[in-house]
Short mmCIF file of C-alpha atoms and ligand atoms in Angstrom, two decimals:
data_model
loop_
_atom_site.label_atom_id
_atom_site.label_comp_id
_atom_site.label_asym_id
_atom_site.label_seq_id
_atom_site.Cartn_x
_atom_site.Cartn_y
_atom_site.Cartn_z
CA UNK A 1 0.02 -0.02 -0.03
CA UNK A 2 0.86 3.62 0.01
CA UNK A 3 1.30 4.21 3.75
CA UNK A 4 5.11 4.71 3.59
CA UNK A 5 4.91 7.67 1.25
CA UNK A 6 4.52 11.19 2.55
CA UNK A 7 0.82 11.74 3.28
CA UNK A 8 -1.05 13.66 0.82
CA UNK A 9 -4.83 14.18 1.25
CA UNK A 10 -7.40 16.36 -0.40
CA UNK A 11 -10.75 17.92 0.18
CA UNK A 12 -12.53 17.98 -3.16
CA UNK A 13 -15.78 19.89 -3.01
CA UNK A 14 -18.07 20.62 -5.91
CA UNK A 15 -19.13 24.23 -6.10
CA UNK A 16 -22.87 23.50 -6.36
CA UNK A 17 -24.07 25.71 -3.56
CA UNK A 18 -23.27 26.47 0.03
CA UNK A 19 -20.88 24.05 1.60
CA UNK A 20 -22.74 21.83 4.11
CA UNK A 21 -21.39 21.52 7.63
CA UNK A 22 -20.68 17.87 6.79
CA UNK A 23 -18.22 19.09 4.05
CA UNK A 24 -16.47 21.30 6.60
CA UNK A 25 -16.08 18.19 8.88
CA UNK A 26 -14.57 16.29 5.92
CA UNK A 27 -12.15 19.09 5.20
CA UNK A 28 -11.24 19.33 8.97
CA UNK A 29 -10.44 15.62 9.28
CA UNK A 30 -8.30 15.72 6.17
CA UNK A 31 -6.40 18.68 7.54
CA UNK A 32 -5.95 17.15 10.99
CA UNK A 33 -4.57 13.96 9.47
CA UNK A 34 -2.27 15.83 7.11
CA UNK A 35 -0.89 18.02 9.85
CA UNK A 36 -0.41 15.12 12.24
CA UNK A 37 1.37 12.98 9.64
CA UNK A 38 3.49 15.86 8.50
CA UNK A 39 1.77 15.57 5.22
CA UNK A 40 0.10 17.89 2.70
CA UNK A 41 -3.52 18.97 2.58
CA UNK A 42 -4.84 19.91 -0.85
CA UNK A 43 -8.02 21.70 -1.89
CA UNK A 44 -9.34 20.67 -5.26
CA UNK A 45 -12.44 22.23 -6.79
CA UNK A 46 -14.45 19.65 -8.64
CA UNK A 47 -16.41 21.82 -11.10
CA UNK A 48 -16.82 19.55 -14.14
CA UNK A 49 -20.58 19.43 -13.89
CA UNK A 50 -21.48 22.60 -15.67
CA UNK A 51 -25.18 22.14 -15.13
CA UNK A 52 -24.81 22.16 -11.34
CA UNK A 53 -22.26 25.00 -11.18
CA UNK A 54 -23.37 27.79 -8.91
CA UNK A 55 -21.51 31.23 -9.11
CA UNK A 56 -20.27 32.25 -5.69
CA UNK A 57 -20.11 28.71 -4.37
CA UNK A 58 -16.29 28.47 -4.64
CA UNK A 59 -15.79 31.71 -2.94
CA UNK A 60 -18.21 30.50 -0.20
CA UNK A 61 -16.09 27.33 0.22
CA UNK A 62 -12.88 29.28 0.57
CA UNK A 63 -14.38 31.79 3.03
CA UNK A 64 -15.94 29.03 5.16
CA UNK A 65 -12.69 27.05 5.45
CA UNK A 66 -10.79 30.22 6.16
CA UNK A 67 -13.26 31.16 8.97
CA UNK A 68 -12.72 27.76 10.49
CA UNK A 69 -8.98 28.06 10.27
CA UNK A 70 -8.80 25.18 7.82
CA UNK A 71 -5.99 26.23 5.51
CA UNK A 72 -4.92 24.11 2.47
CA UNK A 73 -1.29 23.74 1.69
CA UNK A 74 -2.09 23.53 -2.06
CA UNK A 75 -5.13 24.76 -3.89
CA UNK A 76 -6.56 27.19 -6.35
CA UNK A 77 -5.49 30.16 -4.24
CA UNK A 78 -2.68 28.48 -2.37
CA UNK A 79 -0.24 27.49 -4.99
CA UNK A 80 1.32 24.03 -5.44
CA UNK A 81 3.31 21.93 -7.85
CA UNK A 82 0.54 19.69 -9.29
CA UNK A 83 -2.17 22.34 -10.30
CA UNK A 84 -4.31 23.59 -11.69
CA UNK A 85 -6.50 22.75 -8.77
CA UNK A 86 -9.70 23.51 -10.44
CA UNK A 87 -10.88 20.59 -12.61
CA UNK A 88 -12.47 22.78 -15.31
CA UNK A 89 -8.97 24.10 -15.94
CA UNK A 90 -7.71 20.56 -16.42
CA UNK A 91 -10.31 19.58 -18.96
CA UNK A 92 -7.94 18.55 -21.71
CA UNK A 93 -6.14 16.12 -19.40
CA UNK A 94 -8.83 13.59 -18.92
CA UNK A 95 -9.84 12.41 -22.31
CA UNK A 96 -6.58 10.51 -22.89
CA UNK A 97 -7.33 8.31 -19.89
CA UNK A 98 -10.83 7.55 -21.03
CA UNK A 99 -9.38 6.70 -24.47
CA UNK A 100 -6.76 4.53 -22.90
CA UNK A 101 -9.53 2.50 -21.18
CA UNK A 102 -11.41 2.22 -24.55
CA UNK A 103 -8.20 1.01 -26.33
CA UNK A 104 -7.64 -1.61 -23.62
CA UNK A 105 -11.31 -2.81 -23.90
CA UNK A 106 -12.35 -1.57 -20.47
CA UNK A 107 -14.45 1.23 -21.73
CA UNK A 108 -16.58 1.99 -24.85
CA UNK A 109 -18.17 4.69 -26.92
CA UNK A 110 -21.89 5.15 -26.56
CA UNK A 111 -24.19 7.00 -28.98
CA UNK A 112 -27.51 6.64 -27.16
CA UNK A 113 -29.74 9.61 -27.30
CA UNK A 114 -31.91 10.74 -24.36
CA UNK A 115 -34.89 9.07 -25.93
CA UNK A 116 -32.99 5.75 -26.25
CA UNK A 117 -32.16 5.94 -22.53
CA UNK A 118 -35.74 6.81 -21.59
CA UNK A 119 -37.09 3.87 -23.66
CA UNK A 120 -34.60 1.52 -22.09
CA UNK A 121 -35.61 2.56 -18.56
CA UNK A 122 -39.27 2.28 -19.38
CA UNK A 123 -38.82 -1.21 -20.87
CA UNK A 124 -36.90 -2.36 -17.81
CA UNK A 125 -39.50 -0.89 -15.45
CA UNK A 126 -42.28 -2.60 -17.39
CA UNK A 127 -40.45 -5.87 -16.84
CA UNK A 128 -40.45 -5.21 -13.11
CA UNK A 129 -36.98 -3.67 -12.63
CA UNK A 130 -37.50 -0.68 -10.31
CA UNK A 131 -33.92 0.52 -10.56
CA UNK A 132 -33.03 0.24 -14.28
CA UNK A 133 -29.49 1.06 -15.16
CA UNK A 134 -27.14 0.86 -18.09
CA UNK A 135 -25.12 -2.23 -17.41
CA UNK A 136 -23.83 -5.61 -18.69
CA UNK A 137 -27.38 -6.97 -18.94
CA UNK A 138 -28.61 -4.44 -21.46
CA UNK A 139 -25.53 -2.80 -23.09
CA UNK A 140 -25.70 -5.09 -26.20
CA UNK A 141 -29.26 -3.81 -26.82
CA UNK A 142 -28.00 -0.17 -26.90
CA UNK A 143 -26.19 2.00 -29.38
CA UNK A 144 -22.55 1.64 -28.47
CA UNK A 145 -19.16 0.51 -29.83
CA UNK A 146 -19.67 -2.97 -28.31
CA UNK A 147 -22.98 -3.57 -29.95
CA UNK A 148 -22.45 -1.74 -33.27
CA UNK A 149 -20.59 -2.54 -36.35
CA UNK A 150 -17.02 -0.96 -36.09
CA UNK A 151 -17.51 0.80 -39.40
CA UNK A 152 -20.69 2.32 -38.21
CA UNK A 153 -18.87 3.54 -35.13
CA UNK A 154 -16.12 5.16 -37.17
CA UNK A 155 -18.56 6.68 -39.55
CA UNK A 156 -20.57 8.32 -36.80
CA UNK A 157 -17.46 9.62 -35.12
CA UNK A 158 -16.22 11.03 -38.40
CA UNK A 159 -19.59 12.67 -38.86
CA UNK A 160 -19.23 14.38 -35.55
CA UNK A 161 -22.08 12.60 -33.87
CA UNK A 162 -22.32 13.16 -30.12
CA UNK A 163 -20.91 10.33 -28.05
CA UNK A 164 -19.84 9.55 -24.52
CA UNK A 165 -17.39 7.08 -23.00
CA UNK A 166 -18.63 4.47 -20.56
CA UNK A 167 -16.75 2.17 -18.22
CA UNK A 168 -17.31 -1.46 -19.12
CA UNK A 169 -17.93 -3.52 -16.00
CA UNK A 170 -17.76 -7.20 -16.46
CA UNK A 171 -20.01 -9.30 -14.33
CA UNK A 172 -18.88 -12.05 -11.97
CA UNK A 173 -16.27 -10.24 -10.06
CA UNK A 174 -16.10 -9.35 -6.30
CA UNK A 175 -14.55 -5.97 -5.70
CA UNK A 176 -13.01 -5.48 -2.23
CA UNK A 177 -12.55 -2.05 -0.78
CA UNK A 178 -10.33 -2.04 2.27
CA UNK A 179 -11.81 0.90 4.14
CA UNK A 180 -9.85 2.26 7.08
CA UNK A 181 -13.01 2.74 9.07
CA UNK A 182 -15.29 0.02 7.82
CA UNK A 183 -12.82 -2.74 7.12
CA UNK A 184 -13.38 -5.00 4.12
CA UNK A 185 -16.35 -3.86 2.09
CA UNK A 186 -17.37 -6.16 -0.78
CA UNK A 187 -19.22 -5.17 -3.92
CA UNK A 188 -20.46 -7.43 -6.73
CA UNK A 189 -19.74 -6.20 -10.16
CA UNK A 190 -22.97 -7.69 -11.38
CA UNK A 191 -24.82 -4.85 -9.55
CA UNK A 192 -22.77 -2.00 -10.94
CA UNK A 193 -23.66 0.18 -13.88
CA UNK A 194 -21.45 1.13 -16.72
CA UNK A 195 -20.72 4.64 -15.46
CA UNK A 196 -20.20 7.52 -17.86
CA UNK A 197 -16.62 8.63 -17.75
CA UNK A 198 -16.55 11.36 -20.44
CA UNK A 199 -19.51 13.44 -21.46
CA UNK A 200 -20.43 14.72 -24.92
CA UNK A 201 -18.96 18.11 -24.21
CA UNK A 202 -15.61 16.39 -23.48
CA UNK A 203 -15.87 17.07 -19.81
CA UNK A 204 -15.06 14.09 -17.53
CA UNK A 205 -17.57 12.96 -14.99
CA UNK A 206 -16.81 13.10 -11.31
CA UNK A 207 -15.67 9.47 -11.34
CA UNK A 208 -13.02 9.86 -14.04
CA UNK A 209 -11.82 13.18 -12.96
CA UNK A 210 -11.58 12.24 -9.27
CA UNK A 211 -9.46 9.17 -9.96
CA UNK A 212 -7.21 10.85 -12.53
CA UNK A 213 -6.54 13.74 -10.19
CA UNK A 214 -6.11 11.70 -7.05
CA UNK A 215 -3.44 9.76 -9.11
CA UNK A 216 -1.77 12.75 -10.71
CA UNK A 217 -1.79 14.69 -7.48
CA UNK A 218 -0.24 11.80 -5.52
CA UNK A 219 -3.11 11.40 -3.06
CA UNK A 220 -2.32 8.74 -0.46
CA UNK A 221 -5.53 8.77 1.58
CA UNK A 222 -9.05 9.55 0.46
CA UNK A 223 -11.04 10.63 3.49
CA UNK A 224 -14.61 11.54 2.48
CA UNK A 225 -18.27 11.13 3.35
CA UNK A 226 -20.01 7.77 3.46
CA UNK A 227 -22.26 8.71 0.54
CA UNK A 228 -19.20 8.00 -1.72
CA UNK A 229 -18.64 4.52 -0.53
CA UNK A 230 -20.80 2.85 -3.30
CA UNK A 231 -18.86 4.75 -5.91
CA UNK A 232 -15.61 3.44 -4.53
CA UNK A 233 -16.24 0.01 -6.32
CA UNK A 234 -16.11 1.90 -9.62
CA UNK A 235 -13.10 3.79 -8.47
CA UNK A 236 -11.12 0.59 -7.66
CA UNK A 237 -11.94 -0.70 -11.08
CA UNK A 238 -10.77 2.52 -12.61
CA UNK A 239 -7.49 2.32 -10.76
CA UNK A 240 -7.06 -1.23 -11.89
CA UNK A 241 -8.08 -0.41 -15.50
CA UNK A 242 -5.56 2.41 -15.76
CA UNK A 243 -2.77 0.32 -14.22
CA UNK A 244 -2.55 2.41 -11.07
CA UNK A 245 -3.62 -0.16 -8.57
CA UNK A 246 -0.21 -0.23 -6.86
CA UNK A 247 -0.41 3.45 -5.88
CA UNK A 248 -4.16 3.44 -5.11
CA UNK A 249 -4.90 5.57 -2.09
CA UNK A 250 -6.28 4.20 1.11
CA UNK A 251 -9.97 4.90 1.69
CA UNK A 252 -11.68 6.16 4.84
CA UNK A 253 -15.42 6.83 4.64
CA UNK A 254 -16.85 9.14 7.36
CA UNK A 255 -20.08 8.31 9.05
CA UNK A 256 -23.21 10.13 8.02
CA UNK A 257 -24.34 13.14 10.08
CA UNK A 258 -27.83 12.38 11.42
CA UNK A 259 -30.71 14.71 12.33
CA UNK A 260 -30.86 15.94 16.01
CA UNK A 261 -33.55 13.37 16.78
CA UNK A 262 -31.50 10.68 15.11
CA UNK A 263 -34.19 9.95 12.54
CA UNK A 264 -32.35 9.98 9.27
CA UNK A 265 -29.66 11.92 7.58
CA UNK A 266 -29.28 15.63 8.41
CA UNK A 267 -30.51 17.64 5.46
CA UNK A 268 -30.06 21.33 4.60
CA UNK A 269 -33.81 21.80 5.28
CA UNK A 270 -33.27 20.60 8.89
CA UNK A 271 -31.72 24.01 9.69
CA UNK A 272 -35.16 25.72 9.30
CA UNK A 273 -37.03 22.77 10.72
CA UNK A 274 -35.06 22.57 14.01
CA UNK A 275 -34.22 26.26 14.16
CA UNK A 276 -30.46 25.92 13.98
CA UNK A 277 -27.62 26.50 11.52
CA UNK A 278 -26.41 23.57 9.36
CA UNK A 279 -24.05 25.63 7.28
CA UNK A 280 -20.91 27.42 8.38
CA UNK A 281 -21.83 30.84 6.84
CA UNK A 282 -25.06 32.42 5.73
CA UNK A 283 -25.92 31.86 2.12
CA UNK A 284 -28.33 33.84 -0.07
CA UNK A 285 -29.59 31.46 -2.77
CA UNK A 286 -32.04 32.04 -5.52
CA UNK A 287 -35.00 31.19 -3.41
CA UNK A 288 -35.84 31.29 0.25
CA UNK A 289 -35.60 27.52 0.46
CA UNK A 290 -32.09 27.81 -0.77
CA UNK A 291 -31.03 30.55 1.76
CA UNK A 292 -29.50 29.66 5.00
CA UNK A 293 -28.24 31.24 8.23
CA UNK A 294 -24.75 30.20 9.09
CA UNK A 295 -22.94 29.27 12.39
CA UNK A 296 -20.87 32.49 11.91
CA UNK A 297 -23.87 34.77 11.75
CA UNK A 298 -25.61 32.95 14.55
CA UNK A 299 -22.72 34.14 16.65
CA UNK A 300 -20.51 31.04 16.94
CA UNK A 301 -16.81 31.25 17.76
CA UNK A 302 -15.08 29.29 14.92
CA UNK A 303 -13.01 27.42 17.49
CA UNK A 304 -16.23 26.07 19.05
CA UNK A 305 -17.48 24.95 15.63
CA UNK A 306 -14.28 23.18 14.88
CA UNK A 307 -14.19 21.48 18.27
CA UNK A 308 -17.87 20.41 17.87
CA UNK A 309 -17.23 19.13 14.26
CA UNK A 310 -14.17 17.16 15.44
CA UNK A 311 -16.37 15.25 17.79
CA UNK A 312 -19.04 14.62 15.20
CA UNK A 313 -17.95 11.11 14.35
CA UNK A 314 -14.71 10.80 16.31
CA UNK A 315 -13.60 10.77 19.90
CA UNK A 316 -10.18 10.86 21.53
CA UNK A 317 -10.95 7.89 23.89
CA UNK A 318 -10.57 10.15 26.99
CA UNK A 319 -12.82 12.38 28.96
CA UNK A 320 -11.44 15.57 27.47
CA UNK A 321 -13.86 17.51 25.34
CA UNK A 322 -12.25 20.92 24.82
CA UNK A 323 -9.51 20.64 22.27
CA UNK A 324 -7.56 23.45 20.59
CA UNK A 325 -6.66 22.77 16.97
CA UNK A 326 -3.06 21.84 17.96
CA UNK A 327 -4.40 19.35 20.47
CA UNK A 328 -6.77 17.96 17.90
CA UNK A 329 -3.88 17.43 15.49
CA UNK A 330 -2.07 15.51 18.20
CA UNK A 331 -5.00 13.42 19.30
CA UNK A 332 -6.66 12.67 15.97
CA UNK A 333 -6.62 9.15 14.50
CA UNK A 334 -8.59 7.52 11.74
CA UNK A 335 -8.91 4.41 14.01
CA UNK A 336 -11.04 6.34 16.38
CA UNK A 337 -13.54 7.50 13.78
CA UNK A 338 -16.95 5.87 14.30
CA UNK A 339 -18.64 3.65 11.87
CA UNK A 340 -22.22 4.52 12.83
CA UNK A 341 -23.94 7.76 12.05
CA UNK A 342 -23.05 10.83 14.16
CA UNK A 343 -26.04 12.69 15.63
CA UNK A 344 -25.98 16.52 15.03
CA UNK A 345 -26.64 17.60 18.58
CA UNK A 346 -27.13 21.35 18.35
CA UNK A 347 -27.29 21.72 22.16
CA UNK A 348 -23.79 20.37 22.23
CA UNK A 349 -22.66 22.92 19.63
CA UNK A 350 -24.05 25.65 21.91
CA UNK A 351 -22.37 24.12 24.90
CA UNK A 352 -18.99 24.26 23.07
CA UNK A 353 -19.65 27.95 22.19
CA UNK A 354 -20.33 28.76 25.85
CA UNK A 355 -17.13 26.99 26.93
CA UNK A 356 -15.12 29.07 24.48
CA UNK A 357 -17.06 32.24 25.26
CA UNK A 358 -16.46 31.85 29.08
CA UNK A 359 -12.78 31.21 28.59
CA UNK A 360 -12.31 34.22 26.38
CA UNK A 361 -10.91 37.23 28.49
CA UNK A 362 -13.53 39.89 28.94
CA UNK A 363 -11.32 42.58 27.38
CA UNK A 364 -11.28 40.43 24.16
CA UNK A 365 -15.02 40.06 24.22
CA UNK A 366 -15.26 43.77 24.78
CA UNK A 367 -13.42 44.36 21.46
CA UNK A 368 -15.80 41.90 19.71
CA UNK A 369 -18.91 43.64 20.83
CA UNK A 370 -17.68 47.18 20.18
CA UNK A 371 -19.09 47.36 16.62
CA UNK A 372 -22.49 46.19 17.78
CA UNK A 373 -22.53 48.62 20.71
CA UNK A 374 -21.38 51.52 18.46
CA UNK A 375 -24.04 50.66 15.84
CA UNK A 376 -26.55 51.49 18.53
CA UNK A 377 -24.84 54.68 19.45
CA UNK A 378 -24.16 53.37 23.03
CA UNK A 379 -21.31 53.99 25.46
CA UNK A 380 -18.41 51.92 24.20
CA UNK A 381 -15.30 52.52 26.17
CA UNK A 382 -13.52 49.31 26.50
CA UNK A 383 -13.10 49.32 30.36
CA UNK A 384 -16.86 49.61 30.71
CA UNK A 385 -17.54 46.98 27.99
CA UNK A 386 -15.16 44.55 29.68
CA UNK A 387 -17.08 44.90 33.05
CA UNK A 388 -20.43 44.23 31.21
CA UNK A 389 -18.90 41.22 29.45
CA UNK A 390 -17.53 40.02 32.79
CA UNK A 391 -21.07 39.86 34.15
CA UNK A 392 -22.83 38.68 30.97
CA UNK A 393 -20.58 36.07 29.53
CA UNK A 394 -21.82 33.24 31.75
CA UNK A 395 -25.43 34.09 30.95
CA UNK A 396 -25.51 33.97 27.11
CA UNK A 397 -24.82 31.40 24.34
CA UNK A 398 -23.19 33.87 21.86
CA UNK A 399 -21.04 36.97 22.32
CA UNK A 400 -23.48 38.98 20.22
CA UNK A 401 -26.09 38.43 22.80
CA UNK A 402 -24.22 40.30 25.44
CA UNK A 403 -25.32 43.80 24.21
CA UNK A 404 -28.82 42.58 23.27
CA UNK A 405 -29.69 40.65 26.47
CA UNK A 406 -27.78 43.19 28.53
CA UNK A 407 -29.12 46.27 26.75
CA UNK A 408 -30.04 47.76 30.18
CA UNK A 409 -26.31 48.43 30.79
CA UNK A 410 -26.39 50.80 27.88
CA UNK A 411 -29.82 52.34 27.76
CA UNK A 412 -32.67 53.18 30.15
CA UNK A 413 -35.25 50.60 30.95
CA UNK A 414 -38.15 50.98 28.62
CA UNK A 415 -40.40 48.23 29.60
CA UNK A 416 -40.76 46.22 32.83
CA UNK A 417 -41.90 42.67 33.43
CA UNK A 418 -45.26 43.92 34.59
CA UNK A 419 -46.64 40.68 35.89
CA UNK A 420 -43.54 40.52 38.14
CA UNK A 421 -43.98 44.13 39.17
CA UNK A 422 -47.58 43.45 40.17
CA UNK A 423 -46.51 40.49 42.20
CA UNK A 424 -43.68 42.27 44.07
CA UNK A 425 -44.71 45.94 44.49
CA UNK A 426 -46.42 45.88 47.91
CA UNK A 427 -47.89 48.79 49.85
CA UNK A 428 -44.79 48.86 52.14
CA UNK A 429 -42.30 48.49 49.34
CA UNK A 430 -41.79 52.27 48.68
CA UNK A 431 -40.84 52.85 52.37
CA UNK A 432 -38.03 50.30 52.11
CA UNK A 433 -36.80 51.37 48.79
CA UNK A 434 -36.72 55.00 49.78
CA UNK A 435 -34.92 54.32 52.99
CA UNK A 436 -32.21 52.25 51.24
CA UNK A 437 -31.88 54.88 48.59
CA UNK A 438 -31.29 57.56 51.15
CA UNK A 439 -28.41 55.55 52.55
CA UNK A 440 -27.09 54.90 49.13
CA UNK A 441 -27.07 58.55 48.22
CA UNK A 442 -24.64 59.34 51.00
CA UNK A 443 -22.19 56.50 49.87
CA UNK A 444 -19.35 57.10 47.52
CA UNK A 445 -18.23 53.46 47.50
CA UNK A 446 -20.47 51.75 45.11
CA UNK A 447 -18.66 48.42 45.02
CA UNK A 448 -20.57 45.23 45.03
CA UNK A 449 -19.49 44.27 48.61
CA UNK A 450 -20.32 47.76 50.03
CA UNK A 451 -23.70 47.64 48.41
CA UNK A 452 -24.41 44.13 49.57
CA UNK A 453 -23.39 44.93 53.18
CA UNK A 454 -25.51 48.08 53.31
CA UNK A 455 -28.64 46.35 51.98
CA UNK A 456 -28.15 43.32 54.13
CA UNK A 457 -27.77 45.45 57.20
CA UNK A 458 -31.01 47.29 56.42
CA UNK A 459 -32.91 44.07 55.86
CA UNK A 460 -31.64 42.60 59.20
CA UNK A 461 -32.49 45.69 61.15
CA UNK A 462 -35.97 45.73 59.72
CA UNK A 463 -36.41 42.01 59.82
CA UNK A 464 -37.40 41.60 56.32
CA UNK A 465 -36.11 39.07 53.70
CA UNK A 466 -34.20 39.65 50.47
CA UNK A 467 -37.36 38.84 48.55
CA UNK A 468 -39.03 42.06 49.68
CA UNK A 469 -36.57 44.34 47.94
CA UNK A 470 -34.08 42.60 45.66
CA UNK A 471 -36.54 41.68 42.94
CA UNK A 472 -37.73 45.27 42.85
CA UNK A 473 -34.18 46.47 42.52
CA UNK A 474 -33.61 44.16 39.71
CA UNK A 475 -36.87 45.12 37.95
CA UNK A 476 -35.99 48.82 38.45
CA UNK A 477 -32.48 48.46 37.02
CA UNK A 478 -32.99 46.01 34.23
CA UNK A 479 -36.79 45.66 33.61
CA UNK A 480 -36.48 41.93 33.87
CA UNK A 481 -35.86 39.23 36.47
CA UNK A 482 -33.04 37.76 34.42
CA UNK A 483 -29.49 38.91 34.51
CA UNK A 484 -26.41 39.17 36.77
CA UNK A 485 -26.44 39.75 40.49
CA UNK A 486 -28.17 42.99 41.48
CA UNK A 487 -25.17 44.47 43.32
CA UNK A 488 -22.77 43.62 40.54
CA UNK A 489 -25.14 45.26 38.12
CA UNK A 490 -25.32 48.39 40.30
CA UNK A 491 -21.57 48.62 40.56
CA UNK A 492 -21.26 48.62 36.75
CA UNK A 493 -24.10 50.99 36.16
CA UNK A 494 -22.67 53.38 38.85
CA UNK A 495 -24.30 55.46 41.50
CA UNK A 496 -25.97 58.10 39.45
CA UNK A 497 -27.65 55.81 36.95
CA UNK A 498 -28.66 53.28 39.55
CA UNK A 499 -30.30 55.85 41.82
CA UNK A 500 -32.09 57.52 38.85
CA UNK A 501 -33.53 54.25 37.72
CA UNK A 502 -34.75 53.33 41.21
CA UNK A 503 -36.28 56.66 41.52
CA UNK A 504 -38.13 56.51 38.21
CA UNK A 505 -39.21 52.98 38.72
CA UNK A 506 -41.13 53.67 41.89
CA UNK A 507 -43.44 56.02 39.92
CA UNK A 508 -43.70 53.44 37.09
CA UNK A 509 -44.49 50.66 39.53
CA UNK A 510 -47.26 52.69 41.14
CA UNK A 511 -48.75 53.20 37.61
CA UNK A 512 -48.51 49.61 36.68
CA UNK A 513 -50.20 48.54 39.96
CA UNK A 514 -52.64 51.39 40.10
N1 LIG B 601 -16.65 16.31 -5.51
C1 LIG B 601 -17.10 15.37 -4.52
C2 LIG B 601 -18.01 15.96 -3.55
O1 LIG B 601 -18.60 16.97 -3.84
C3 LIG B 601 -15.82 14.71 -3.99
C4 LIG B 601 -16.06 13.42 -3.23
C5 LIG B 601 -14.68 12.77 -2.99
O2 LIG B 601 -14.08 13.28 -2.03
O3 LIG B 601 -14.24 11.95 -3.69
O4 LIG B 601 -18.06 15.72 -2.43
#
């Protein structure tokens, strides 16, 4: 096998739309493996299917990978010795290999028109075959260089008739794929169709281009999604047919990503259905159905996304869950990739985000929220923002929620939780609040401890509980019962604003309860 050669792996997306989060996982695993092995990680754009090409998709792929910190060593924008790395720019390269297979009797020309193929499918369906395909059973009934007179074939080609090249798969063989994750996977050639290798426009199909490029680019390991496992039988036959079996890469097919409820494969529609992102970045497609909100725009830290994705189908075999990219590179191993589907647990993704958010120094978070705060025209000096972040970071899932959920740090309370006000604003409440406020007015030290001592002492002296005043303080200062500790909040708001809010709230509370 190829294991002794320097590792070369590739991520080979097709630019047919926004890159699914599963694609990002594939790219990540490839990069982790390459870095760990001291190998090379290649990005190859597989854009030979002109009908499915979507403008902007390649740029999206590059941006999504860059956001996650997944950086190719070679690729369309990264240089490298074996380019070009965009298959459309390699178009002329592929035909010779298809022709080589025809010359050695392992592929053939086919002239079937669309209506011939439709008729064939219809005929097979009528005969009870629900999955009709172009294969060894029917090829001699079709219009191709195996069934037709050689002179006829030459004539048609000279006349410029459209033709394609198909792989000829002989029945009666067992094809073994040694998958690094799944072990020995066996396919029977009887079941395989004669895949198209070259299309009428001279463009290769995915199968031909993929094998030729993996060979020419010296790929040693193919790490990709499980949906490609069935194609691997064809790929093995192509390697064999082209005489490249000795340098055939090792294969590792990654487990499917399943819906949060575990019922079936995660689809792009599940984002809307479950109210969560399933794409790295937002994407504006042609229609609403084809437009998605991304992890980035939801407010995720890319490190959290990477950590979450690493665990989507792999585990390190220890209790550790938080891994930096360097730690992942050290710990990663193909052996520990799971065989069974990986459930896309969005709560876990949020949990990861919270872990990263909480471990980010508040002055860093302050910088991150500055543009959001400034957009609202709010107080944005970094010392103040850092204090707000300090109090809020344990209470939110995303950094961008700090200024929204903590808007009361920046702007006066506009609305109160009225049901709560009605429940807490008692006839004697005003007396207590006013007495405490009088004491507060004479204090210069507005630190959390001072405030807490003062209020505690008042409560003790008057033999009343925290519940009689603290919820009212909270409602007056923030409008809501949620949020950080009352005294911490007051310290950050400062004496003047805290007292002004308490004063105003008493009038508002009377009105609400009046
Ligand atoms: N172009 C294929 C894709 O879009 C690549 C599959 C492979 O890695 O072989 O996923």
